[in-house]
PDB file of C-alpha atoms in Angstrom:
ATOM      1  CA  UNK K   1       0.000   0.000   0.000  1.00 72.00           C
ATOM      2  CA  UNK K   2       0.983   3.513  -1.047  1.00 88.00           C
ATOM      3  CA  UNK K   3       2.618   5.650   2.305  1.00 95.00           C
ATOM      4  CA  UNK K   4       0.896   8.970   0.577  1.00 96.00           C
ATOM      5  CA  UNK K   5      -2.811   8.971  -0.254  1.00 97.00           C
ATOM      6  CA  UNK K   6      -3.491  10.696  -3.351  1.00 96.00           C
ATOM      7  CA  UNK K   7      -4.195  14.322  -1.938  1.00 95.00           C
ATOM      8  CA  UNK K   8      -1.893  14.159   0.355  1.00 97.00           C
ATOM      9  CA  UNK K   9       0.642  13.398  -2.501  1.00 96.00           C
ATOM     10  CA  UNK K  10      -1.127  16.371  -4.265  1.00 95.00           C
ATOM     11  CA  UNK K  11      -0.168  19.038  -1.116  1.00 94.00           C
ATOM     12  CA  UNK K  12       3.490  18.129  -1.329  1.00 95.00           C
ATOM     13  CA  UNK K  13       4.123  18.450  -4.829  1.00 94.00           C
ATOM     14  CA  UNK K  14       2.528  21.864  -4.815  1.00 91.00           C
ATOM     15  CA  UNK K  15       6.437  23.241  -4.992  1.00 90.00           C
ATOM     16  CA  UNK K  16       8.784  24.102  -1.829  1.00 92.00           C
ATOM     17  CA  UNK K  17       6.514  24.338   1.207  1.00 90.00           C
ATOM     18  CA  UNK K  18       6.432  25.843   4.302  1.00 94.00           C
ATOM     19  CA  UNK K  19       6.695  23.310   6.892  1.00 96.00           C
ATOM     20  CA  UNK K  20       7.157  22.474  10.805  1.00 98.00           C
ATOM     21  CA  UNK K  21       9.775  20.637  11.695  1.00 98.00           C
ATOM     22  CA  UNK K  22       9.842  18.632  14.522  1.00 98.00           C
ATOM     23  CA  UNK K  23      12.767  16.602  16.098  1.00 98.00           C
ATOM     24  CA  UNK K  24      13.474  15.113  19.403  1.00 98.00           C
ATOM     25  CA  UNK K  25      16.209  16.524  22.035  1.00 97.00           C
ATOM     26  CA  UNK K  26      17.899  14.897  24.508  1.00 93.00           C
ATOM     27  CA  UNK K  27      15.555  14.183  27.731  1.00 87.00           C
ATOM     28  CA  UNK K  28      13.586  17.250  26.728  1.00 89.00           C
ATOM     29  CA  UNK K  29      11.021  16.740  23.956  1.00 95.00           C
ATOM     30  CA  UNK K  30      10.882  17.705  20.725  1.00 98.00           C
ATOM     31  CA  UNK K  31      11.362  21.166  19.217  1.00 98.00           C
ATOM     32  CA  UNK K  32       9.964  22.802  16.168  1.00 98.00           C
ATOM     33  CA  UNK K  33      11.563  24.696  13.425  1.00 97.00           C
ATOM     34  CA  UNK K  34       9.439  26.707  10.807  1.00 96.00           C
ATOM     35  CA  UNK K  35      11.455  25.283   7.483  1.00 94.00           C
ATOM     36  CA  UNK K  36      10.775  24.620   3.730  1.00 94.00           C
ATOM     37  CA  UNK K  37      10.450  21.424   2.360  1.00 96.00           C
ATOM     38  CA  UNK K  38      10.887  20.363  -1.044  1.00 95.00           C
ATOM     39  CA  UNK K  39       9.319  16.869  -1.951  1.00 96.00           C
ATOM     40  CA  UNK K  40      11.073  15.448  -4.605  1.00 95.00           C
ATOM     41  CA  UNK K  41      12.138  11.849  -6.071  1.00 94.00           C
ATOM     42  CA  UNK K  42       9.890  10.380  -3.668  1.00 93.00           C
ATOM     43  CA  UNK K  43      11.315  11.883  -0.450  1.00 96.00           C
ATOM     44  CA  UNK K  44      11.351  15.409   1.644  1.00 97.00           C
ATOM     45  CA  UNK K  45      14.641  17.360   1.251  1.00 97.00           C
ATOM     46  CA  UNK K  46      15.327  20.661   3.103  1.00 96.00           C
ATOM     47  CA  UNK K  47      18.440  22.483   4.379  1.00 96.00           C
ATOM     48  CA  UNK K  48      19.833  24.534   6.851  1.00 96.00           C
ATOM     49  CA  UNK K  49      23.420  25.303   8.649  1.00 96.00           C
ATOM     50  CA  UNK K  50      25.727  22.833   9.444  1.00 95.00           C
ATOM     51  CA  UNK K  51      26.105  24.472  12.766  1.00 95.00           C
ATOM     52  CA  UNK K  52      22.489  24.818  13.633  1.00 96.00           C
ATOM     53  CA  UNK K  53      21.017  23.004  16.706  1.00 95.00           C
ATOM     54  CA  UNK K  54      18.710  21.298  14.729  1.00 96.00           C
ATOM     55  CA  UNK K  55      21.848  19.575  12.769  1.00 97.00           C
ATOM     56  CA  UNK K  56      23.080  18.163  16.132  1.00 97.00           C
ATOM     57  CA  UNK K  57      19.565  16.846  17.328  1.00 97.00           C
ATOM     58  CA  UNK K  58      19.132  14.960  14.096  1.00 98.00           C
ATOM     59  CA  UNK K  59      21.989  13.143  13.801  1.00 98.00           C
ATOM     60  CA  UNK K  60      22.008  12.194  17.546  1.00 97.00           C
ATOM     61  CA  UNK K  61      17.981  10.929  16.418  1.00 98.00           C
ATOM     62  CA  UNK K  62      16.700  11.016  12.790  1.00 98.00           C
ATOM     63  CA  UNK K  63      13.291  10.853  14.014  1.00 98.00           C
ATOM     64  CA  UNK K  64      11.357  13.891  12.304  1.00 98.00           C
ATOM     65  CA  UNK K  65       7.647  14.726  11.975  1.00 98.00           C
ATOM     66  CA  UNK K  66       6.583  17.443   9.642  1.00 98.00           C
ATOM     67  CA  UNK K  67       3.338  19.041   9.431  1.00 98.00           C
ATOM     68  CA  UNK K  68       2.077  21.414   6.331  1.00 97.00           C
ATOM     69  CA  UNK K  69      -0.291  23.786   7.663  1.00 95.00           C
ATOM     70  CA  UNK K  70      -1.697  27.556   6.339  1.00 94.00           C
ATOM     71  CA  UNK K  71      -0.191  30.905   8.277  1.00 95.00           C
ATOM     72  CA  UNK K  72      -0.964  30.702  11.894  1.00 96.00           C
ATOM     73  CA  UNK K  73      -2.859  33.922  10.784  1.00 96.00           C
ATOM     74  CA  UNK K  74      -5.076  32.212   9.264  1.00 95.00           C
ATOM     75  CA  UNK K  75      -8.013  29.984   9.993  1.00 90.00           C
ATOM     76  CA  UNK K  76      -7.828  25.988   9.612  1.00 90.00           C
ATOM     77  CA  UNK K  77     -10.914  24.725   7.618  1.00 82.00           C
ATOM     78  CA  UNK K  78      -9.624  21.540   6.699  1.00 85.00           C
ATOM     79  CA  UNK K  79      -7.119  18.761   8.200  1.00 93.00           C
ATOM     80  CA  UNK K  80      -3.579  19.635   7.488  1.00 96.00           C
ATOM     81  CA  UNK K  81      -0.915  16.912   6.368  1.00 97.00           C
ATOM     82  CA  UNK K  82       1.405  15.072   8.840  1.00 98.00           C
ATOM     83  CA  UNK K  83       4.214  12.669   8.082  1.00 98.00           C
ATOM     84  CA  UNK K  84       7.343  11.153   9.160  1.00 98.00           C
ATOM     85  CA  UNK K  85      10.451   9.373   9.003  1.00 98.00           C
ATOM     86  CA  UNK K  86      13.816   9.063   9.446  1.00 98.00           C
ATOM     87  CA  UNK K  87      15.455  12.506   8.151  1.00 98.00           C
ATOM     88  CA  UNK K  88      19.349  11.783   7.010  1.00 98.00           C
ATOM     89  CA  UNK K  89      22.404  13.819   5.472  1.00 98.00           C
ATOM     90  CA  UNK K  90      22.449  13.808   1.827  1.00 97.00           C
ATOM     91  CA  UNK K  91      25.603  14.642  -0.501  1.00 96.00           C
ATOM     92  CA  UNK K  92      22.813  15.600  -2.855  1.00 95.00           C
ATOM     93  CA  UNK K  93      21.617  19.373  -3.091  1.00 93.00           C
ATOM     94  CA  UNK K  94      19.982  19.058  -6.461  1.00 92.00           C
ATOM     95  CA  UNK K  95      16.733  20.315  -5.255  1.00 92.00           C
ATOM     96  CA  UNK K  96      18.179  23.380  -4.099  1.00 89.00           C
ATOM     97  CA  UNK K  97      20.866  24.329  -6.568  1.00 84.00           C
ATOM     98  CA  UNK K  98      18.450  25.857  -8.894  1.00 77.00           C
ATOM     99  CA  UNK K  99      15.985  28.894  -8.864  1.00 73.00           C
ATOM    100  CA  UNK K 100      12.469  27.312  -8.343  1.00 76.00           C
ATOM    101  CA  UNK K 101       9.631  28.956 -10.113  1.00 75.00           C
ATOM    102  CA  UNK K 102       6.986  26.905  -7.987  1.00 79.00           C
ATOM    103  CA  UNK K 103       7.700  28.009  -4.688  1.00 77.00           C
ATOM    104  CA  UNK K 104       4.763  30.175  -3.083  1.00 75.00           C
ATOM    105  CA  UNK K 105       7.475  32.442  -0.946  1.00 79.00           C
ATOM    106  CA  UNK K 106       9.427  34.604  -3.592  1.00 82.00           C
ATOM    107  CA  UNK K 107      12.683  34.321  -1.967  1.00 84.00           C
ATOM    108  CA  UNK K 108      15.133  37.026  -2.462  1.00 86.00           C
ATOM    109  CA  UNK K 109      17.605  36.071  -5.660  1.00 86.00           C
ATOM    110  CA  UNK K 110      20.261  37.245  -2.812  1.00 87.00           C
ATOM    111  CA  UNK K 111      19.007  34.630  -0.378  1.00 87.00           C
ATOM    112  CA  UNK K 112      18.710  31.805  -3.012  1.00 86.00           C
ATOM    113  CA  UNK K 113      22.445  32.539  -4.019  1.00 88.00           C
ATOM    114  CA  UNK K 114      23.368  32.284  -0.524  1.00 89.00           C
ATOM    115  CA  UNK K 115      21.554  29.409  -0.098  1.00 90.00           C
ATOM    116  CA  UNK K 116      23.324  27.711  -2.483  1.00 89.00           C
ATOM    117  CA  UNK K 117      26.871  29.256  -2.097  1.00 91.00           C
ATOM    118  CA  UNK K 118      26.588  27.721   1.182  1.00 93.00           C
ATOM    119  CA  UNK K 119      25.855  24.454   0.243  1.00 92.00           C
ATOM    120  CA  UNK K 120      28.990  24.671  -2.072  1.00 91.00           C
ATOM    121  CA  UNK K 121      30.917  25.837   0.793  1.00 94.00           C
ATOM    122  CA  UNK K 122      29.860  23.285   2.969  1.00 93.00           C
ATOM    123  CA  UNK K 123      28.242  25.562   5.757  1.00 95.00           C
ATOM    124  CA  UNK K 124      24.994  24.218   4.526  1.00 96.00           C
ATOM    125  CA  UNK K 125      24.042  20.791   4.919  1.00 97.00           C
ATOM    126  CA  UNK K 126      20.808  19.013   2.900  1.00 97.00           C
ATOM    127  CA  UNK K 127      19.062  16.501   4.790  1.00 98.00           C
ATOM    128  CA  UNK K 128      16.753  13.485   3.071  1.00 98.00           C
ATOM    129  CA  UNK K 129      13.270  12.632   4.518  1.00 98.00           C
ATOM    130  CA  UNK K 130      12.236   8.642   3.418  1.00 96.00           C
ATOM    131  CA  UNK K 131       8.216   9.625   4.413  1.00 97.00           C
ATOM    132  CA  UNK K 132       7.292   6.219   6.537  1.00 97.00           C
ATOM    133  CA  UNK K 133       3.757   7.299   7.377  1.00 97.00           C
ATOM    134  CA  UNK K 134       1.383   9.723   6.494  1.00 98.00           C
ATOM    135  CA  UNK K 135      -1.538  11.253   8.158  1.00 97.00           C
ATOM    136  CA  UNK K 136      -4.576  13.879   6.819  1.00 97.00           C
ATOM    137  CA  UNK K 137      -5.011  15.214  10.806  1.00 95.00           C
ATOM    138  CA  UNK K 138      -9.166  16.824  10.984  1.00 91.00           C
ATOM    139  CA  UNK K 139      -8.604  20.144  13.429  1.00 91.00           C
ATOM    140  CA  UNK K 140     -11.714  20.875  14.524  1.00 89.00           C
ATOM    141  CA  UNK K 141     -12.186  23.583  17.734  1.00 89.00           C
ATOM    142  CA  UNK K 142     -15.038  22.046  18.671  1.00 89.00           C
ATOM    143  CA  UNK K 143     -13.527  18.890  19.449  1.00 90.00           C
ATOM    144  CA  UNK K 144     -10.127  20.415  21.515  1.00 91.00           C
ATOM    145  CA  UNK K 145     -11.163  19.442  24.845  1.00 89.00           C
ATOM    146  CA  UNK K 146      -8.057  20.121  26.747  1.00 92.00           C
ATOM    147  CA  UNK K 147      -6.879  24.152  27.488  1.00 92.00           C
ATOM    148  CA  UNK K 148      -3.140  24.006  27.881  1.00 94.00           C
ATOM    149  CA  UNK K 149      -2.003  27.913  29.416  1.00 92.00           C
ATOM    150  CA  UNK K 150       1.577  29.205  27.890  1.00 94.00           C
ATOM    151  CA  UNK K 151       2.709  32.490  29.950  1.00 92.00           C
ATOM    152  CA  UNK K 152       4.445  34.490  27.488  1.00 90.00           C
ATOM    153  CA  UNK K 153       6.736  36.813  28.313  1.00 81.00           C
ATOM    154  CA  UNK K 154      10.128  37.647  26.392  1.00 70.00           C
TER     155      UNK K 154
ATOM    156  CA  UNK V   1      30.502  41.022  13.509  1.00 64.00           C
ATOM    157  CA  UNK V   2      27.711  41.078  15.749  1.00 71.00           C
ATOM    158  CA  UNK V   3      24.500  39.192  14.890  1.00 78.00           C
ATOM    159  CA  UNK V   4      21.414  40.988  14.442  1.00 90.00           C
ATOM    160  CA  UNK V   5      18.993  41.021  16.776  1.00 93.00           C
ATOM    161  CA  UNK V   6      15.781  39.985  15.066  1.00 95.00           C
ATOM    162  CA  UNK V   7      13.832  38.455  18.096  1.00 96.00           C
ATOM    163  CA  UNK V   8      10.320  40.346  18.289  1.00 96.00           C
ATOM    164  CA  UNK V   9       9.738  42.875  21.690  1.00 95.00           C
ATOM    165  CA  UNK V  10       7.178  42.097  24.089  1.00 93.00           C
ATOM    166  CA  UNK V  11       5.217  44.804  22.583  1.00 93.00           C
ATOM    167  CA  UNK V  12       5.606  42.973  18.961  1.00 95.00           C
ATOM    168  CA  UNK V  13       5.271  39.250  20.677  1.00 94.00           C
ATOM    169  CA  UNK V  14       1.488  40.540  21.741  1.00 93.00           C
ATOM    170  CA  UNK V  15       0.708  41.706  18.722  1.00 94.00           C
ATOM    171  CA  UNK V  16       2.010  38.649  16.521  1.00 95.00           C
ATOM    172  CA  UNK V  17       0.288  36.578  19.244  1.00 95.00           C
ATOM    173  CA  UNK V  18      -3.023  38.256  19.241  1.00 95.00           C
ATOM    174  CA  UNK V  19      -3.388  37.965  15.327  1.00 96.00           C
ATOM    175  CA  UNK V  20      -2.491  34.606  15.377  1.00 97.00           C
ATOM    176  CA  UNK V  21      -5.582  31.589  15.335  1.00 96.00           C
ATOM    177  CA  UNK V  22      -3.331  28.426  15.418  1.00 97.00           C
ATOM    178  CA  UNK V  23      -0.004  27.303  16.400  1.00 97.00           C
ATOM    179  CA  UNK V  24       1.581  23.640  16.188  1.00 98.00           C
ATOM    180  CA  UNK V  25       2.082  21.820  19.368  1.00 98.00           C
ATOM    181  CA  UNK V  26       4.207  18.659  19.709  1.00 98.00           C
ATOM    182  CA  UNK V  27       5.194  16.270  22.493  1.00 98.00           C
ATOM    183  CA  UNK V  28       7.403  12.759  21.951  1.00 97.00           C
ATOM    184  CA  UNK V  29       5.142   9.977  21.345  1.00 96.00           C
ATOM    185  CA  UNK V  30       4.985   6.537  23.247  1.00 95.00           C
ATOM    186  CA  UNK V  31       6.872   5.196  20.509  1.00 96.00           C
ATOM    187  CA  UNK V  32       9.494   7.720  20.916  1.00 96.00           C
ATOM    188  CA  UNK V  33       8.637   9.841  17.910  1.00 98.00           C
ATOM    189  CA  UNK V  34       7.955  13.254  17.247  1.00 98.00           C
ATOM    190  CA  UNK V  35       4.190  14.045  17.358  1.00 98.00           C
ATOM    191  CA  UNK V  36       2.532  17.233  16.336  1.00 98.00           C
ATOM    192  CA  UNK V  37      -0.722  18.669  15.577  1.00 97.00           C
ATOM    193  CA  UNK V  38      -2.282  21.883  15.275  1.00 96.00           C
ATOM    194  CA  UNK V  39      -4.253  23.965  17.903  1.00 96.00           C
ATOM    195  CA  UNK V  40      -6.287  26.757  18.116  1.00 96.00           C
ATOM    196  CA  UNK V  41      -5.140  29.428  20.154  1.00 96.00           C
ATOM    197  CA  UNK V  42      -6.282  32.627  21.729  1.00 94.00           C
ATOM    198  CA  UNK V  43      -4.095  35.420  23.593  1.00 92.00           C
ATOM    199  CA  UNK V  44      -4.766  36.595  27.295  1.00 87.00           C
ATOM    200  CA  UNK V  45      -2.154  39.674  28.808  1.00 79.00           C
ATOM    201  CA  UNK V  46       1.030  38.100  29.131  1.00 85.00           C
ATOM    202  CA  UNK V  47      -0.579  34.338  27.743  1.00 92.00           C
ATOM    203  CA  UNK V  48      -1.852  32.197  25.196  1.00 94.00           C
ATOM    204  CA  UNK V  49      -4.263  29.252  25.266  1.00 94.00           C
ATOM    205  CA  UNK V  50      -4.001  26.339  23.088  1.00 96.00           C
ATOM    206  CA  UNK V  51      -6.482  23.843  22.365  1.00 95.00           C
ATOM    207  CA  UNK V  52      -5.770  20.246  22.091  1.00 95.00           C
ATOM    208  CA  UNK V  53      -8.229  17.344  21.949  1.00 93.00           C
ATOM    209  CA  UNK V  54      -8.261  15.718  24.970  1.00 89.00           C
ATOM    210  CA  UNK V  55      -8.620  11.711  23.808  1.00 89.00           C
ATOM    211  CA  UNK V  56      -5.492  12.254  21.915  1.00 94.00           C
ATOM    212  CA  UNK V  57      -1.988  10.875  22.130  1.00 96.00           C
ATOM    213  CA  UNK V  58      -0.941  14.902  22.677  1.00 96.00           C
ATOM    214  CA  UNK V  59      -3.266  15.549  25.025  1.00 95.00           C
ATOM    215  CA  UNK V  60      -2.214  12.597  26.960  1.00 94.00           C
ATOM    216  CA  UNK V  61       1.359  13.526  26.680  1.00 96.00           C
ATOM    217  CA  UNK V  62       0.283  16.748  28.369  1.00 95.00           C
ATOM    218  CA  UNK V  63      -1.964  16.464  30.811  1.00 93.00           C
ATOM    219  CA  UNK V  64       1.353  13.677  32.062  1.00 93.00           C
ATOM    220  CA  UNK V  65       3.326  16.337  32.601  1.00 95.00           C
ATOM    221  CA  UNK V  66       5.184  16.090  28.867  1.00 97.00           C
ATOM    222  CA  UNK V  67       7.668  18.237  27.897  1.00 97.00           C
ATOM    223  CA  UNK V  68       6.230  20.482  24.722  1.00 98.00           C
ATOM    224  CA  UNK V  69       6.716  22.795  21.793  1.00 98.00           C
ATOM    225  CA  UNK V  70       4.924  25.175  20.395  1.00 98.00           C
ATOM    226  CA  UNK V  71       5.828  26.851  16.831  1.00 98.00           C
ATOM    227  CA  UNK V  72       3.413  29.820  15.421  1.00 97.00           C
ATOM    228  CA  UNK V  73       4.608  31.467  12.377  1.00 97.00           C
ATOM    229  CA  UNK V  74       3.281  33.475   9.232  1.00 96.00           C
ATOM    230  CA  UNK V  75       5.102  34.236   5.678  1.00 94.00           C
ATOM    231  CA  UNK V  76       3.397  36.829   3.605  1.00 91.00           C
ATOM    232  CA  UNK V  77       6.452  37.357   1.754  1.00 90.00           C
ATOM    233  CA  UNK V  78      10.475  36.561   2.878  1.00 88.00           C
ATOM    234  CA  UNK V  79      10.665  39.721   5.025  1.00 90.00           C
ATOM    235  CA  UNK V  80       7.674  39.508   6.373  1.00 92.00           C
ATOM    236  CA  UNK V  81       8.533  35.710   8.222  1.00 94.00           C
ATOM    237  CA  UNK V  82       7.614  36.441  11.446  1.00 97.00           C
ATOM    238  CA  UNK V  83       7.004  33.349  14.073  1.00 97.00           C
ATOM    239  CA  UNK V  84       7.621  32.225  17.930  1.00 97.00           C
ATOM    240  CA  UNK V  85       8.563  28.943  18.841  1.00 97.00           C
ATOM    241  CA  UNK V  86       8.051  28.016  22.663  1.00 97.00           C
ATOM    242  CA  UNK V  87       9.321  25.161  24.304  1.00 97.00           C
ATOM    243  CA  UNK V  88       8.481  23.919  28.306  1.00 97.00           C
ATOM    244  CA  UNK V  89       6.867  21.047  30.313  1.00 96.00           C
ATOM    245  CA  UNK V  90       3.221  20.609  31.058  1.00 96.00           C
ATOM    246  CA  UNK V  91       1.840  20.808  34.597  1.00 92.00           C
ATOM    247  CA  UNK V  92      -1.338  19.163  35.060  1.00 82.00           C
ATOM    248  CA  UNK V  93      -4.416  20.618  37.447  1.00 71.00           C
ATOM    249  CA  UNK V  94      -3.623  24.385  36.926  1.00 62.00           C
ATOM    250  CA  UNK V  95      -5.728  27.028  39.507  1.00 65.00           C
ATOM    251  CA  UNK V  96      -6.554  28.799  36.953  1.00 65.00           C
ATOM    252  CA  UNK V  97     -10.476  27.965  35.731  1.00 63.00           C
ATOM    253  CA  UNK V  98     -10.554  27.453  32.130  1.00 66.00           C
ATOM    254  CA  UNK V  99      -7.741  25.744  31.740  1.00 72.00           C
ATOM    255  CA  UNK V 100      -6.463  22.361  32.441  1.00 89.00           C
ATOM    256  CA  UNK V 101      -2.793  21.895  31.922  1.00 94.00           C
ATOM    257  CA  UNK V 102      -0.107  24.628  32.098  1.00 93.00           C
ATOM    258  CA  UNK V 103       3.068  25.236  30.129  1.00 94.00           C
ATOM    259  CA  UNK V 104       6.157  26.261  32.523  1.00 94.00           C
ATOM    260  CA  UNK V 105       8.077  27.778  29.462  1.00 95.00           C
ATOM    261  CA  UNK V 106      12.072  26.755  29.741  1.00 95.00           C
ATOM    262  CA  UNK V 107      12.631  28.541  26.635  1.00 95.00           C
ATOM    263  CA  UNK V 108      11.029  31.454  24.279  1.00 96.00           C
ATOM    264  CA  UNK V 109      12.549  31.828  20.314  1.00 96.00           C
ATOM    265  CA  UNK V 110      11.290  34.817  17.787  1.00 97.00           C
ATOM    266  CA  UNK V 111      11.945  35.837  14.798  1.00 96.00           C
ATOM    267  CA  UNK V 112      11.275  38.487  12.620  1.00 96.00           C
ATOM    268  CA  UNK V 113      13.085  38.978   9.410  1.00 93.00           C
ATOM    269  CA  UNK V 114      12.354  42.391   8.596  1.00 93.00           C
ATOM    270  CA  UNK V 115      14.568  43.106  11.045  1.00 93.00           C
ATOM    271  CA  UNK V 116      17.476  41.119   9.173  1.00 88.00           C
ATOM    272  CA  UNK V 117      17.417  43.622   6.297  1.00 65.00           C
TER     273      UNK V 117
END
C-alpha cells in the first residue's frame, strides 16, 4: 500500500513548502523549526546550517515529523498533512541548486544565491526525509477538549 | 561582527500573538517519535491558550506532565517571516479555571526577518 494517499501526494508536490519541523532533544522533547520542504524523487529534502542546533539533534535521532499547515494567521478549515520518518544527510543538493519557479514564498535572488553558495561551501548541509507514514489530521475547535495555558513573556 | 537582533519585543510578541488563530504543538510519542498537531489558540495579557483534543496521544502527553513545543509562524512574503517557537513542560491541574494543563516555558525563540534587512 501507497505511504501517501493521493491528496496528500497532491499538497506536497505543490512546490517548496512551508513546513514544521519537529525533532526530538535529549531528555527534553521535541522542538519545532518553521522550514521549507521540497518533496522530490519520492522523499522530503530541506536544508539549513551545518552548525544549527537542529543539525546536532538529528543526527544524535533522525526521528522527524513534519506538518504542512496555512499561516498561523489564518483559519484551519480543513485537516492539514502530517508525516514522518527518518530525516538523514544527503551529498545531494539538487533540489536546491536551482531557482524554483513553484515556490509560493518569492525568496530574495540574494538569499537563493546564498543558499546555495553555502551548500557549495559546505556551511549548509541538505538533509533526506524517506516519508514512513502519512496522516490527513481533521482540526476541529469544537472537538479540543483540553486548554493548555503558555505564559508568554520575552 | 555582531549578529542581528531579530527576536520580536514584548510589545511585537502581543501583537504577533493576538493575530495569530493556530499554532503547532508537539510532544514525543509513546513510541518515541515526534508528534505534532495543530491547535487553536487565543491570547490573554502576558498568555496564550491552546487547544488540544483531549482523547489524543498529545493531550495525553500533556496532561502527564510532557515536555512540549509550540511553533506559530506566518510568511506573507520573505521579510515579512515572522514566528515564535516556545518550548516547556506541562503541569497538570492548573488554579486557573478554564484551563487544564499549564506550560512552565524553559525557553522562548522569535523571529522576525524584517529586522534582518
Amino acid at each position: 500500500m501507497a505511504v501517501l494517499a493521493s491528496d496528500q501526494r497532491d499538497v506536497l508536490e505543490r512546490g517548496p513548502q512551508h513546513m514544521y519541523l519537529f525533532v526530538n532533544t535529549a531528555g527534553a522533547g521535541p522542538i519545532g523549526y518553521p522550514m521549507t520542504g521540497i518533496f522530490e524523487r519520492e522523499a522530503l529534502w530541506f536544508t539549513t546550517y551545518r552548525a544549527a542546533a537542529k543539525v546536532r539533534h538529528l543526527l544524535a535521532d533522525s526521528r522527524v515529523c513534519c506538518l504542512f499547515a496555512p499561516p498561523a494567521t489564518d483559519e484551519v478549515t480543513d485537516s492539514i498533512l502530517s508525516v514522518r520518518g527518518h530525516a538523514v544527510p544527503s551529498n545531494d543538493t539538487s533540489a536546491f541548486s536551482a531557482p524554483r519557479t513553484d515556490s509560493p514564498l518569492e525568496v530574495p535572488a540574494e538569499i537563493r544565491e546564498k543558499v546555495v553558495d553555502r551548500l557549495d561551501t559546505g556551511k549548509r548541509l541538505v538533509f533526506r526525509m524517506q516519508i514512513e507514514a502519512a496522516s490527513s489530521l481533521p482540526v476541529d475547535p469544537a472537538k479540543e477538549g483540553l486548554r493548555c495555558r503558555v505564559p508568554i513573556s520575552r | 561582527m555582531p549578529r542581528t537582533d531579530i527576536s520580536l519585543t514584548s510589545t511585537e510578541l502581543d501583537e504577533f500573538l493576538g493575530e495569530c488563530r493556530t499554532a503547532a504543538v508537539a510532544v514525543q510519542g509513546d513510541d518515541g517519535w515526534p508528534i505534532a498537531t495543530i491547535g487553536h489558540i487565543s491570547a490573554q495579557s502576558g498568555a496564550i491558550t491552546i487547544g488540544v483534543e483531549l482523547d489524543s496521544p498529545i493531550g495525553a502527553a500533556l496532561q502527564a506532565g510532557a515536555h512540549a513545543c509550540l511553533v506559530a509562524d506566518t510568511w506573507p512574503s520573505y521579510a515579512g517571516i515572522r514566528g515564535v517557537i516556545v518550548r516547556g513542560q506541562a503541569e497538570p491541574r492548573t488554579s486557573a479555571p478554564d484551563t487544564d494543563v499549564h506550560l512552565t516555558v524553559q525557553r522562548l525563540i522569535s523571529f522576525d526577518f524584517s529586522k534582518a534587512t
